[in-house]
PDB file of C-alpha atoms in Angstrom:
ATOM      1  CA  MET A   1      66.918 114.533  85.415  1.00 78.00           C
ATOM      2  CA  LEU A   2      70.593 115.086  86.261  1.00 84.00           C
ATOM      3  CA  ASP A   3      71.205 116.444  89.774  1.00 83.00           C
ATOM      4  CA  LEU A   4      74.752 117.694  90.386  1.00 89.00           C
ATOM      5  CA  ASP A   5      73.975 119.694  93.519  1.00 89.00           C
ATOM      6  CA  MET A   6      75.183 117.464  96.358  1.00 93.00           C
ATOM      7  CA  GLY A   7      74.266 120.033  99.020  1.00 91.00           C
ATOM      8  CA  LYS A   8      76.111 119.646 102.328  1.00 94.00           C
ATOM      9  CA  TYR A   9      77.660 116.366 101.125  1.00 96.00           C
ATOM     10  CA  GLY A  10      79.384 117.962  98.117  1.00 97.00           C
ATOM     11  CA  PHE A  11      82.898 117.620  99.578  1.00 97.00           C
ATOM     12  CA  PHE A  12      82.483 113.884 100.304  1.00 97.00           C
ATOM     13  CA  VAL A  13      80.840 112.996  96.986  1.00 97.00           C
ATOM     14  CA  TRP A  14      83.100 115.048  94.692  1.00 97.00           C
ATOM     15  CA  THR A  15      86.303 114.066  96.509  1.00 98.00           C
ATOM     16  CA  SER A  16      85.309 110.394  96.088  1.00 98.00           C
ATOM     17  CA  TYR A  17      84.665 110.777  92.351  1.00 98.00           C
ATOM     18  CA  SER A  18      87.891 112.809  91.964  1.00 98.00           C
ATOM     19  CA  ALA A  19      89.870 110.007  93.640  1.00 98.00           C
ATOM     20  CA  VAL A  20      88.415 107.508  91.156  1.00 98.00           C
ATOM     21  CA  VAL A  21      89.169 109.743  88.149  1.00 97.00           C
ATOM     22  CA  LEU A  22      92.742 110.342  89.360  1.00 98.00           C
ATOM     23  CA  GLY A  23      93.397 106.684  90.145  1.00 98.00           C
ATOM     24  CA  LEU A  24      91.886 105.329  86.942  1.00 97.00           C
ATOM     25  CA  ALA A  25      93.354 108.012  84.658  1.00 97.00           C
ATOM     26  CA  GLY A  26      96.771 107.589  86.280  1.00 97.00           C
ATOM     27  CA  LEU A  27      96.697 103.816  85.747  1.00 98.00           C
ATOM     28  CA  ILE A  28      95.594 104.194  82.119  1.00 97.00           C
ATOM     29  CA  VAL A  29      98.306 106.777  81.311  1.00 98.00           C
ATOM     30  CA  VAL A  30     101.079 104.778  83.017  1.00 98.00           C
ATOM     31  CA  THR A  31      99.916 101.545  81.335  1.00 97.00           C
ATOM     32  CA  LEU A  32      99.688 102.988  77.810  1.00 98.00           C
ATOM     33  CA  ARG A  33     103.040 104.787  78.114  1.00 98.00           C
ATOM     34  CA  ALA A  34     104.761 101.633  79.369  1.00 97.00           C
ATOM     35  CA  ASN A  35     103.209  99.591  76.549  1.00 97.00           C
ATOM     36  CA  ALA A  36     104.425 102.065  73.902  1.00 97.00           C
ATOM     37  CA  LYS A  37     107.891 102.133  75.512  1.00 97.00           C
ATOM     38  CA  HIS A  38     108.197  98.350  75.547  1.00 96.00           C
ATOM     39  CA  LYS A  39     107.017  98.074  71.937  1.00 95.00           C
ATOM     40  CA  ALA A  40     109.572 100.689  70.819  1.00 95.00           C
ATOM     41  CA  ALA A  41     112.421  99.063  72.763  1.00 94.00           C
ATOM     42  CA  LEU A  42     111.707  95.599  71.358  1.00 93.00           C
ATOM     43  CA  LYS A  43     111.371  96.966  67.831  1.00 93.00           C
ATOM     44  CA  ALA A  44     114.695  98.829  68.143  1.00 92.00           C
ATOM     45  CA  LEU A  45     116.398  95.649  69.305  1.00 90.00           C
ATOM     46  CA  GLN A  46     114.810  93.495  66.592  1.00 88.00           C
ATOM     47  CA  ASP A  47     115.744  96.038  63.917  1.00 87.00           C
ATOM     48  CA  GLY A  48     119.299  95.721  65.155  1.00 79.00           C
ATOM     49  CA  SER A  49     119.762  99.442  65.408  1.00 57.00           C
ATOM     50  CA  GLY A  50     121.298  99.000  68.839  1.00 53.00           C
ATOM     51  CA  HIS A  51     120.006 102.430  69.817  1.00 51.00           C
ATOM     52  CA  ASP A  52     117.559 102.032  72.643  1.00 52.00           C
ATOM     53  CA  THR A  53     116.213 105.449  73.600  1.00 51.00           C
ATOM     54  CA  THR A  54     113.504 104.065  75.871  1.00 50.00           C
ATOM     55  CA  GLY A  55     115.611 103.638  78.982  1.00 51.00           C
ATOM     56  CA  LEU A  56     114.797  99.924  79.237  1.00 54.00           C
ATOM     57  CA  ASP A  57     118.474  99.107  78.916  1.00 50.00           C
ATOM     58  CA  THR A  58     119.230 100.372  82.374  1.00 41.00           C
TER      59      THR A  58
ATOM     60  CA  MET B   1      91.494  77.015  77.839  1.00 63.00           C
ATOM     61  CA  ILE B   2      94.176  77.994  80.385  1.00 62.00           C
ATOM     62  CA  ASN B   3      96.678  75.735  78.619  1.00 67.00           C
ATOM     63  CA  PHE B   4      95.679  77.230  75.269  1.00 67.00           C
ATOM     64  CA  LEU B   5      96.286  80.804  76.475  1.00 68.00           C
ATOM     65  CA  ALA B   6      99.428  79.970  78.472  1.00 72.00           C
ATOM     66  CA  ASN B   7     101.480  80.540  75.327  1.00 81.00           C
ATOM     67  CA  PRO B   8     102.368  84.285  75.324  1.00 83.00           C
ATOM     68  CA  GLU B   9     102.290  84.585  71.498  1.00 85.00           C
ATOM     69  CA  ARG B  10      98.886  82.923  71.295  1.00 88.00           C
ATOM     70  CA  PHE B  11      97.602  85.011  74.201  1.00 89.00           C
ATOM     71  CA  THR B  12      98.573  88.248  72.433  1.00 90.00           C
ATOM     72  CA  ARG B  13      97.096  87.041  69.134  1.00 91.00           C
ATOM     73  CA  VAL B  14      93.763  86.105  70.742  1.00 92.00           C
ATOM     74  CA  THR B  15      93.378  89.116  73.052  1.00 94.00           C
ATOM     75  CA  ALA B  16      94.704  91.974  70.872  1.00 95.00           C
ATOM     76  CA  PRO B  17      91.537  92.200  68.710  1.00 96.00           C
ATOM     77  CA  LEU B  18      89.370  92.206  71.864  1.00 96.00           C
ATOM     78  CA  ARG B  19      91.046  95.239  73.405  1.00 97.00           C
ATOM     79  CA  PRO B  20      89.460  98.038  71.294  1.00 97.00           C
ATOM     80  CA  TRP B  21      86.001  96.501  71.872  1.00 98.00           C
ATOM     81  CA  LEU B  22      86.575  96.265  75.616  1.00 98.00           C
ATOM     82  CA  VAL B  23      87.753  99.866  75.988  1.00 98.00           C
ATOM     83  CA  GLY B  24      84.934 101.158  73.747  1.00 98.00           C
ATOM     84  CA  LEU B  25      82.244  99.215  75.587  1.00 98.00           C
ATOM     85  CA  GLY B  26      83.764 100.072  78.988  1.00 98.00           C
ATOM     86  CA  LEU B  27      83.849 103.821  78.289  1.00 97.00           C
ATOM     87  CA  ALA B  28      80.314 103.827  76.844  1.00 98.00           C
ATOM     88  CA  LEU B  29      78.980 101.961  79.887  1.00 98.00           C
ATOM     89  CA  MET B  30      80.938 104.271  82.199  1.00 97.00           C
ATOM     90  CA  ALA B  31      79.350 107.361  80.579  1.00 97.00           C
ATOM     91  CA  TRP B  32      75.884 105.809  80.881  1.00 97.00           C
ATOM     92  CA  GLY B  33      76.579 104.674  84.448  1.00 97.00           C
ATOM     93  CA  LEU B  34      77.784 108.113  85.533  1.00 96.00           C
ATOM     94  CA  TYR B  35      74.630 109.669  84.082  1.00 97.00           C
ATOM     95  CA  LEU B  36      72.493 107.170  86.018  1.00 96.00           C
ATOM     96  CA  CYS B  37      74.524 107.807  89.212  1.00 95.00           C
ATOM     97  CA  PHE B  38      73.491 111.456  89.240  1.00 95.00           C
ATOM     98  CA  ALA B  39      70.017 110.971  87.787  1.00 95.00           C
ATOM     99  CA  SER B  40      68.996 108.388  90.410  1.00 94.00           C
ATOM    100  CA  PRO B  41      67.091 109.571  93.496  1.00 92.00           C
ATOM    101  CA  GLU B  42      68.894 110.397  96.711  1.00 91.00           C
ATOM    102  CA  ASP B  43      68.509 107.996  99.617  1.00 92.00           C
ATOM    103  CA  TYR B  44      65.907 108.952 102.211  1.00 91.00           C
ATOM    104  CA  GLN B  45      68.413 108.376 105.042  1.00 90.00           C
ATOM    105  CA  GLN B  46      71.827 108.914 103.458  1.00 92.00           C
ATOM    106  CA  GLY B  47      70.900 111.764 101.137  1.00 93.00           C
ATOM    107  CA  ASP B  48      73.359 112.401  98.295  1.00 95.00           C
ATOM    108  CA  THR B  49      76.168 110.387  99.945  1.00 96.00           C
ATOM    109  CA  VAL B  50      74.507 107.282  98.488  1.00 96.00           C
ATOM    110  CA  ARG B  51      76.140 108.301  95.171  1.00 97.00           C
ATOM    111  CA  ILE B  52      79.500 107.272  96.676  1.00 97.00           C
ATOM    112  CA  MET B  53      78.137 103.701  96.697  1.00 97.00           C
ATOM    113  CA  TYR B  54      78.157 103.623  92.866  1.00 97.00           C
ATOM    114  CA  ILE B  55      81.958 103.871  92.849  1.00 98.00           C
ATOM    115  CA  HIS B  56      82.857 102.405  96.240  1.00 98.00           C
ATOM    116  CA  VAL B  57      81.142  99.046  95.679  1.00 97.00           C
ATOM    117  CA  PRO B  58      82.593  98.289  92.171  1.00 98.00           C
ATOM    118  CA  PHE B  59      86.140  99.105  93.274  1.00 98.00           C
ATOM    119  CA  ALA B  60      85.746  97.123  96.503  1.00 97.00           C
ATOM    120  CA  TYR B  61      84.589  94.098  94.435  1.00 97.00           C
ATOM    121  CA  LEU B  62      87.482  94.582  92.022  1.00 98.00           C
ATOM    122  CA  SER B  63      90.077  94.855  94.789  1.00 98.00           C
ATOM    123  CA  MET B  64      89.078  91.362  95.943  1.00 98.00           C
ATOM    124  CA  ALA B  65      88.514  89.864  92.482  1.00 98.00           C
ATOM    125  CA  LEU B  66      91.933  91.021  91.269  1.00 98.00           C
ATOM    126  CA  TYR B  67      93.642  89.540  94.309  1.00 98.00           C
ATOM    127  CA  ALA B  68      91.821  86.253  93.656  1.00 98.00           C
ATOM    128  CA  ALA B  69      93.091  86.435  90.054  1.00 98.00           C
ATOM    129  CA  ILE B  70      96.655  86.976  91.323  1.00 98.00           C
ATOM    130  CA  GLY B  71      96.220  83.984  93.635  1.00 98.00           C
ATOM    131  CA  ILE B  72      94.981  81.725  90.812  1.00 96.00           C
ATOM    132  CA  ALA B  73      97.747  82.902  88.446  1.00 96.00           C
ATOM    133  CA  SER B  74     100.330  82.402  91.200  1.00 96.00           C
ATOM    134  CA  PHE B  75      99.072  78.858  91.773  1.00 96.00           C
ATOM    135  CA  PHE B  76      99.450  78.017  88.067  1.00 94.00           C
ATOM    136  CA  GLY B  77     102.830  79.752  87.942  1.00 94.00           C
ATOM    137  CA  LEU B  78     104.138  77.952  91.001  1.00 93.00           C
ATOM    138  CA  ILE B  79     102.765  74.465  90.356  1.00 92.00           C
ATOM    139  CA  PHE B  80     102.488  74.177  86.558  1.00 89.00           C
ATOM    140  CA  ARG B  81     105.141  76.797  85.633  1.00 86.00           C
ATOM    141  CA  HIS B  82     102.892  78.391  83.019  1.00 84.00           C
ATOM    142  CA  ALA B  83     104.898  80.977  81.107  1.00 77.00           C
ATOM    143  CA  LEU B  84     102.156  83.560  81.277  1.00 90.00           C
ATOM    144  CA  ALA B  85     100.931  83.051  84.844  1.00 93.00           C
ATOM    145  CA  ASP B  86     103.549  85.152  86.636  1.00 92.00           C
ATOM    146  CA  ALA B  87     103.427  87.843  83.942  1.00 93.00           C
ATOM    147  CA  ALA B  88      99.648  88.094  84.474  1.00 96.00           C
ATOM    148  CA  ALA B  89      99.898  88.198  88.282  1.00 97.00           C
ATOM    149  CA  LYS B  90     102.638  90.837  88.133  1.00 96.00           C
ATOM    150  CA  ALA B  91     100.600  92.939  85.672  1.00 97.00           C
ATOM    151  CA  ILE B  92      97.463  92.777  87.829  1.00 98.00           C
ATOM    152  CA  ALA B  93      99.041  93.689  91.207  1.00 98.00           C
ATOM    153  CA  PRO B  94      99.449  97.495  90.790  1.00 98.00           C
ATOM    154  CA  VAL B  95      95.885  97.774  89.435  1.00 98.00           C
ATOM    155  CA  GLY B  96      94.557  95.857  92.430  1.00 98.00           C
ATOM    156  CA  ALA B  97      96.571  98.012  94.830  1.00 98.00           C
ATOM    157  CA  VAL B  98      95.239 101.269  93.335  1.00 98.00           C
ATOM    158  CA  PHE B  99      91.665  99.928  93.408  1.00 98.00           C
ATOM    159  CA  THR B 100      92.047  98.904  97.062  1.00 98.00           C
ATOM    160  CA  VAL B 101      93.234 102.436  97.894  1.00 98.00           C
ATOM    161  CA  ILE B 102      90.182 103.805  96.032  1.00 98.00           C
ATOM    162  CA  ALA B 103      87.864 101.451  97.963  1.00 98.00           C
ATOM    163  CA  LEU B 104      89.400 102.488 101.296  1.00 98.00           C
ATOM    164  CA  LEU B 105      89.361 106.199 100.421  1.00 98.00           C
ATOM    165  CA  THR B 106      85.778 106.285  99.117  1.00 98.00           C
ATOM    166  CA  GLY B 107      84.674 104.143 102.068  1.00 97.00           C
ATOM    167  CA  SER B 108      86.245 106.636 104.443  1.00 97.00           C
ATOM    168  CA  LEU B 109      84.630 109.580 102.618  1.00 98.00           C
ATOM    169  CA  TRP B 110      81.274 107.795 102.830  1.00 97.00           C
ATOM    170  CA  GLY B 111      81.788 106.780 106.453  1.00 96.00           C
ATOM    171  CA  LYS B 112      82.547 110.238 107.828  1.00 97.00           C
ATOM    172  CA  PRO B 113      79.138 111.825 107.101  1.00 96.00           C
ATOM    173  CA  MET B 114      77.204 108.590 107.797  1.00 95.00           C
ATOM    174  CA  TRP B 115      79.016 107.065 110.788  1.00 94.00           C
ATOM    175  CA  GLY B 116      80.688 110.198 112.105  1.00 95.00           C
ATOM    176  CA  THR B 117      84.193 108.763 111.695  1.00 95.00           C
ATOM    177  CA  TRP B 118      86.776 108.484 108.898  1.00 97.00           C
ATOM    178  CA  TRP B 119      88.091 105.145 110.155  1.00 96.00           C
ATOM    179  CA  GLU B 120      87.256 102.388 112.586  1.00 93.00           C
ATOM    180  CA  TRP B 121      89.343  99.298 113.273  1.00 94.00           C
ATOM    181  CA  ASP B 122      86.425  96.984 112.562  1.00 91.00           C
ATOM    182  CA  GLY B 123      86.590  93.628 110.777  1.00 93.00           C
ATOM    183  CA  ARG B 124      85.760  94.821 107.258  1.00 95.00           C
ATOM    184  CA  MET B 125      87.933  97.923 107.146  1.00 95.00           C
ATOM    185  CA  THR B 126      90.906  96.280 108.834  1.00 96.00           C
ATOM    186  CA  SER B 127      90.798  93.213 106.570  1.00 97.00           C
ATOM    187  CA  VAL B 128      90.690  95.450 103.454  1.00 98.00           C
ATOM    188  CA  LEU B 129      93.699  97.352 104.817  1.00 98.00           C
ATOM    189  CA  VAL B 130      95.448  93.981 105.227  1.00 98.00           C
ATOM    190  CA  LEU B 131      94.558  93.253 101.573  1.00 98.00           C
ATOM    191  CA  LEU B 132      96.344  96.473 100.572  1.00 98.00           C
ATOM    192  CA  LEU B 133      99.402  95.373 102.580  1.00 98.00           C
ATOM    193  CA  PHE B 134      99.429  92.038 100.700  1.00 98.00           C
ATOM    194  CA  TYR B 135      99.319  93.919  97.381  1.00 98.00           C
ATOM    195  CA  ILE B 136     102.190  96.191  98.495  1.00 98.00           C
ATOM    196  CA  GLY B 137     104.194  93.174  99.717  1.00 98.00           C
ATOM    197  CA  TYR B 138     103.644  91.363  96.414  1.00 98.00           C
ATOM    198  CA  ILE B 139     104.820  94.392  94.384  1.00 98.00           C
ATOM    199  CA  ALA B 140     107.770  94.989  96.743  1.00 98.00           C
ATOM    200  CA  ILE B 141     109.005  91.384  96.354  1.00 97.00           C
ATOM    201  CA  HIS B 142     108.935  91.674  92.564  1.00 95.00           C
ATOM    202  CA  ASN B 143     110.869  94.954  92.744  1.00 95.00           C
ATOM    203  CA  ALA B 144     113.353  93.837  95.373  1.00 97.00           C
ATOM    204  CA  ILE B 145     114.518  90.484  93.943  1.00 95.00           C
ATOM    205  CA  GLU B 146     116.537  90.823  90.766  1.00 90.00           C
ATOM    206  CA  ASP B 147     116.313  87.208  89.619  1.00 91.00           C
ATOM    207  CA  GLU B 148     112.968  87.062  87.807  1.00 88.00           C
ATOM    208  CA  GLN B 149     112.180  83.428  88.627  1.00 90.00           C
ATOM    209  CA  ARG B 150     113.079  83.736  92.288  1.00 94.00           C
ATOM    210  CA  ALA B 151     111.017  86.918  92.572  1.00 94.00           C
ATOM    211  CA  ALA B 152     108.062  85.190  90.895  1.00 94.00           C
ATOM    212  CA  ARG B 153     108.259  82.196  93.250  1.00 95.00           C
ATOM    213  CA  SER B 154     108.527  84.308  96.423  1.00 96.00           C
ATOM    214  CA  ALA B 155     105.748  86.670  95.325  1.00 97.00           C
ATOM    215  CA  ALA B 156     103.528  83.720  94.387  1.00 97.00           C
ATOM    216  CA  ILE B 157     103.923  82.186  97.856  1.00 97.00           C
ATOM    217  CA  LEU B 158     102.949  85.495  99.461  1.00 98.00           C
ATOM    218  CA  ALA B 159      99.969  85.794  97.089  1.00 98.00           C
ATOM    219  CA  LEU B 160      98.761  82.299  98.027  1.00 98.00           C
ATOM    220  CA  VAL B 161      99.098  83.042 101.754  1.00 98.00           C
ATOM    221  CA  GLY B 162      97.118  86.248 101.232  1.00 98.00           C
ATOM    222  CA  LEU B 163      94.201  84.352  99.696  1.00 98.00           C
ATOM    223  CA  ILE B 164      93.093  83.453 103.216  1.00 97.00           C
ATOM    224  CA  ASN B 165      92.212  87.127 103.710  1.00 97.00           C
ATOM    225  CA  LEU B 166      89.507  87.091 100.997  1.00 98.00           C
ATOM    226  CA  PRO B 167      86.893  85.045 102.914  1.00 97.00           C
ATOM    227  CA  ILE B 168      87.758  87.101 106.000  1.00 97.00           C
ATOM    228  CA  ILE B 169      86.874  90.305 104.078  1.00 96.00           C
ATOM    229  CA  LYS B 170      83.695  88.747 102.668  1.00 94.00           C
ATOM    230  CA  PHE B 171      82.363  87.322 105.939  1.00 92.00           C
ATOM    231  CA  SER B 172      83.798  89.926 108.334  1.00 91.00           C
ATOM    232  CA  VAL B 173      80.426  91.696 108.458  1.00 89.00           C
ATOM    233  CA  GLU B 174      78.750  88.448 109.548  1.00 87.00           C
ATOM    234  CA  TRP B 175      81.434  87.117 111.890  1.00 89.00           C
ATOM    235  CA  TRP B 176      81.941  90.320 113.849  1.00 86.00           C
ATOM    236  CA  ASN B 177      79.799  93.186 114.980  1.00 81.00           C
ATOM    237  CA  THR B 178      81.084  95.758 112.494  1.00 80.00           C
ATOM    238  CA  LEU B 179      80.298  99.369 111.725  1.00 80.00           C
ATOM    239  CA  HIS B 180      80.237  98.388 108.048  1.00 84.00           C
ATOM    240  CA  GLN B 181      76.849  97.234 106.797  1.00 80.00           C
ATOM    241  CA  GLY B 182      76.208  93.657 105.715  1.00 78.00           C
ATOM    242  CA  ALA B 183      75.894  92.462 102.103  1.00 76.00           C
ATOM    243  CA  SER B 184      73.045  94.177 100.272  1.00 79.00           C
ATOM    244  CA  VAL B 185      73.576  93.273  96.593  1.00 76.00           C
ATOM    245  CA  PHE B 186      74.644  89.636  96.200  1.00 77.00           C
ATOM    246  CA  ARG B 187      72.546  87.864  98.835  1.00 77.00           C
ATOM    247  CA  ALA B 188      70.821  84.504  98.843  1.00 75.00           C
ATOM    248  CA  ASP B 189      67.429  86.213  99.264  1.00 81.00           C
ATOM    249  CA  GLY B 190      68.107  88.886  96.622  1.00 79.00           C
ATOM    250  CA  PRO B 191      69.318  92.499  96.786  1.00 81.00           C
ATOM    251  CA  THR B 192      67.906  94.816  99.439  1.00 81.00           C
ATOM    252  CA  ILE B 193      68.590  97.979  97.411  1.00 87.00           C
ATOM    253  CA  ALA B 194      65.753  99.770  95.584  1.00 88.00           C
ATOM    254  CA  PRO B 195      65.782  99.073  91.803  1.00 90.00           C
ATOM    255  CA  ALA B 196      66.254 102.820  91.089  1.00 92.00           C
ATOM    256  CA  MET B 197      69.648 102.568  92.811  1.00 93.00           C
ATOM    257  CA  LEU B 198      70.459  98.993  91.848  1.00 94.00           C
ATOM    258  CA  TRP B 199      70.539  99.672  88.102  1.00 94.00           C
ATOM    259  CA  PRO B 200      73.128 102.480  88.213  1.00 96.00           C
ATOM    260  CA  LEU B 201      75.187 100.248  90.496  1.00 97.00           C
ATOM    261  CA  PHE B 202      75.010  97.282  88.081  1.00 96.00           C
ATOM    262  CA  VAL B 203      75.961  99.503  85.126  1.00 98.00           C
ATOM    263  CA  MET B 204      78.945 100.904  87.067  1.00 98.00           C
ATOM    264  CA  ILE B 205      80.000  97.396  88.121  1.00 98.00           C
ATOM    265  CA  ALA B 206      79.899  96.268  84.466  1.00 98.00           C
ATOM    266  CA  ALA B 207      81.746  99.406  83.241  1.00 98.00           C
ATOM    267  CA  THR B 208      84.561  99.191  85.809  1.00 98.00           C
ATOM    268  CA  HIS B 209      85.031  95.436  85.303  1.00 98.00           C
ATOM    269  CA  ILE B 210      85.185  95.732  81.497  1.00 98.00           C
ATOM    270  CA  LEU B 211      87.624  98.686  81.646  1.00 98.00           C
ATOM    271  CA  THR B 212      89.740  96.737  84.130  1.00 98.00           C
ATOM    272  CA  ALA B 213      89.812  93.730  81.789  1.00 98.00           C
ATOM    273  CA  TRP B 214      91.113  96.007  79.022  1.00 98.00           C
ATOM    274  CA  LEU B 215      93.688  97.615  81.316  1.00 98.00           C
ATOM    275  CA  ILE B 216      94.989  94.227  82.452  1.00 98.00           C
ATOM    276  CA  LEU B 217      95.211  92.845  78.916  1.00 97.00           C
ATOM    277  CA  VAL B 218      97.341  95.865  77.921  1.00 97.00           C
ATOM    278  CA  ARG B 219      99.514  95.413  81.031  1.00 98.00           C
ATOM    279  CA  ILE B 220     100.013  91.695  80.354  1.00 97.00           C
ATOM    280  CA  ASP B 221     100.978  92.591  76.781  1.00 96.00           C
ATOM    281  CA  SER B 222     103.569  95.050  78.180  1.00 96.00           C
ATOM    282  CA  GLU B 223     104.934  92.359  80.493  1.00 95.00           C
ATOM    283  CA  ILE B 224     105.228  89.912  77.569  1.00 94.00           C
ATOM    284  CA  LEU B 225     107.034  92.573  75.493  1.00 95.00           C
ATOM    285  CA  ALA B 226     109.404  93.368  78.391  1.00 94.00           C
ATOM    286  CA  ARG B 227     110.255  89.671  78.853  1.00 91.00           C
ATOM    287  CA  LYS B 228     110.791  89.230  75.110  1.00 92.00           C
ATOM    288  CA  TYR B 229     113.067  92.265  75.153  1.00 93.00           C
ATOM    289  CA  ARG B 230     115.155  90.915  78.034  1.00 90.00           C
ATOM    290  CA  ALA B 231     115.395  87.452  76.454  1.00 89.00           C
ATOM    291  CA  LEU B 232     116.435  88.856  73.076  1.00 91.00           C
ATOM    292  CA  ARG B 233     118.932  91.212  74.675  1.00 89.00           C
ATOM    293  CA  ALA B 234     120.474  88.362  76.674  1.00 87.00           C
ATOM    294  CA  ARG B 235     120.714  86.253  73.507  1.00 86.00           C
ATOM    295  CA  LEU B 236     122.353  89.083  71.544  1.00 85.00           C
ATOM    296  CA  SER B 237     124.891  89.831  74.268  1.00 80.00           C
ATOM    297  CA  TYR B 238     125.649  86.098  74.582  1.00 70.00           C
ATOM    298  CA  ASN B 239     126.369  85.873  70.850  1.00 64.00           C
TER     299      ASN B 239
END
C-alpha cells in the first residue's frame, strides 16, 4: 500500500526527492542536448556545408 | 577488454546498441523502486525520514564509484595514453559532482530531523565534501587549460591524488567517532537493515547505477563527437 503522507517529516523527505529529480533531470537534459548539438555540428562539417549553427565553432 | 574498447570508433559501435536497453531498464527499475520506497514500512525510530535512505545511499555510492572510475581512466590515460581514457574521465566528472551534491544535500536533509543538525564537521561528511572539491578541481582544470593534452595530464594527476580520499570516506566511520552511522548494507557479517527496507534500497541502487551507465555512455559519445569535430575542423583549416 502506497503511503505518501510523510507527516511532520514531509519537508525533509520531499525536498530530498525533489533535489534528486532536479539533479538527474538536469543532467539528462544537458547531456542529450549536448549530444544532439555535437552530432549536428560534426554532420554539418562532414557535409561540407560550412554552416555551423550549433555554436561549437566559437 | 580495455584495449579493445580504447578505440573510440569501436567503443561507439559496441555501446550504441546497449544504450536504449540501459535507459529502458533503468527507468523501469526506477519506477518500481520508487513504488517500493513509499510502500515499505516506516522505521520504528526514524519514522518516514528512512525514505531518504533510498536515494541518499545510491547517490553516495555513485559519488565514490564515479570518482574511482575517473581515477582508473586517468591512470590509463596518463600511463598508456589510451585515446578514450581522458574522454571517459572528462565525461564522468560532472555527473559525479552532481551526485556528490545530491548525497551531501540528502544527507543534510536526513541529518537535521535525526541528529538535530544540518551539518557536522565529522570524518564522513568532511571527506565527502573534500570529494566534491576534487570533482570541482578536476572540472576546473579541464575548463581552464586550453591545450587539450595538457589539461588532460594535469586533471589526471589531480584525479590520481584524489583517489586517496576514497578509503578515507569508506573507513571514516570506523577510524573516527562520527555522527554518521557505520556501514549497514555491505558488511562482512551481512546487512543490518530489515529485508522490507533492504529490497527497495537494492532496487534503487540498481536503477540509479544502470541509468548512470546510460548517461555516461551518452556523454562519452558526445566527447568523442566533439573531439572528432575539432580534429576534422583543424584538418580542414590546415588544408
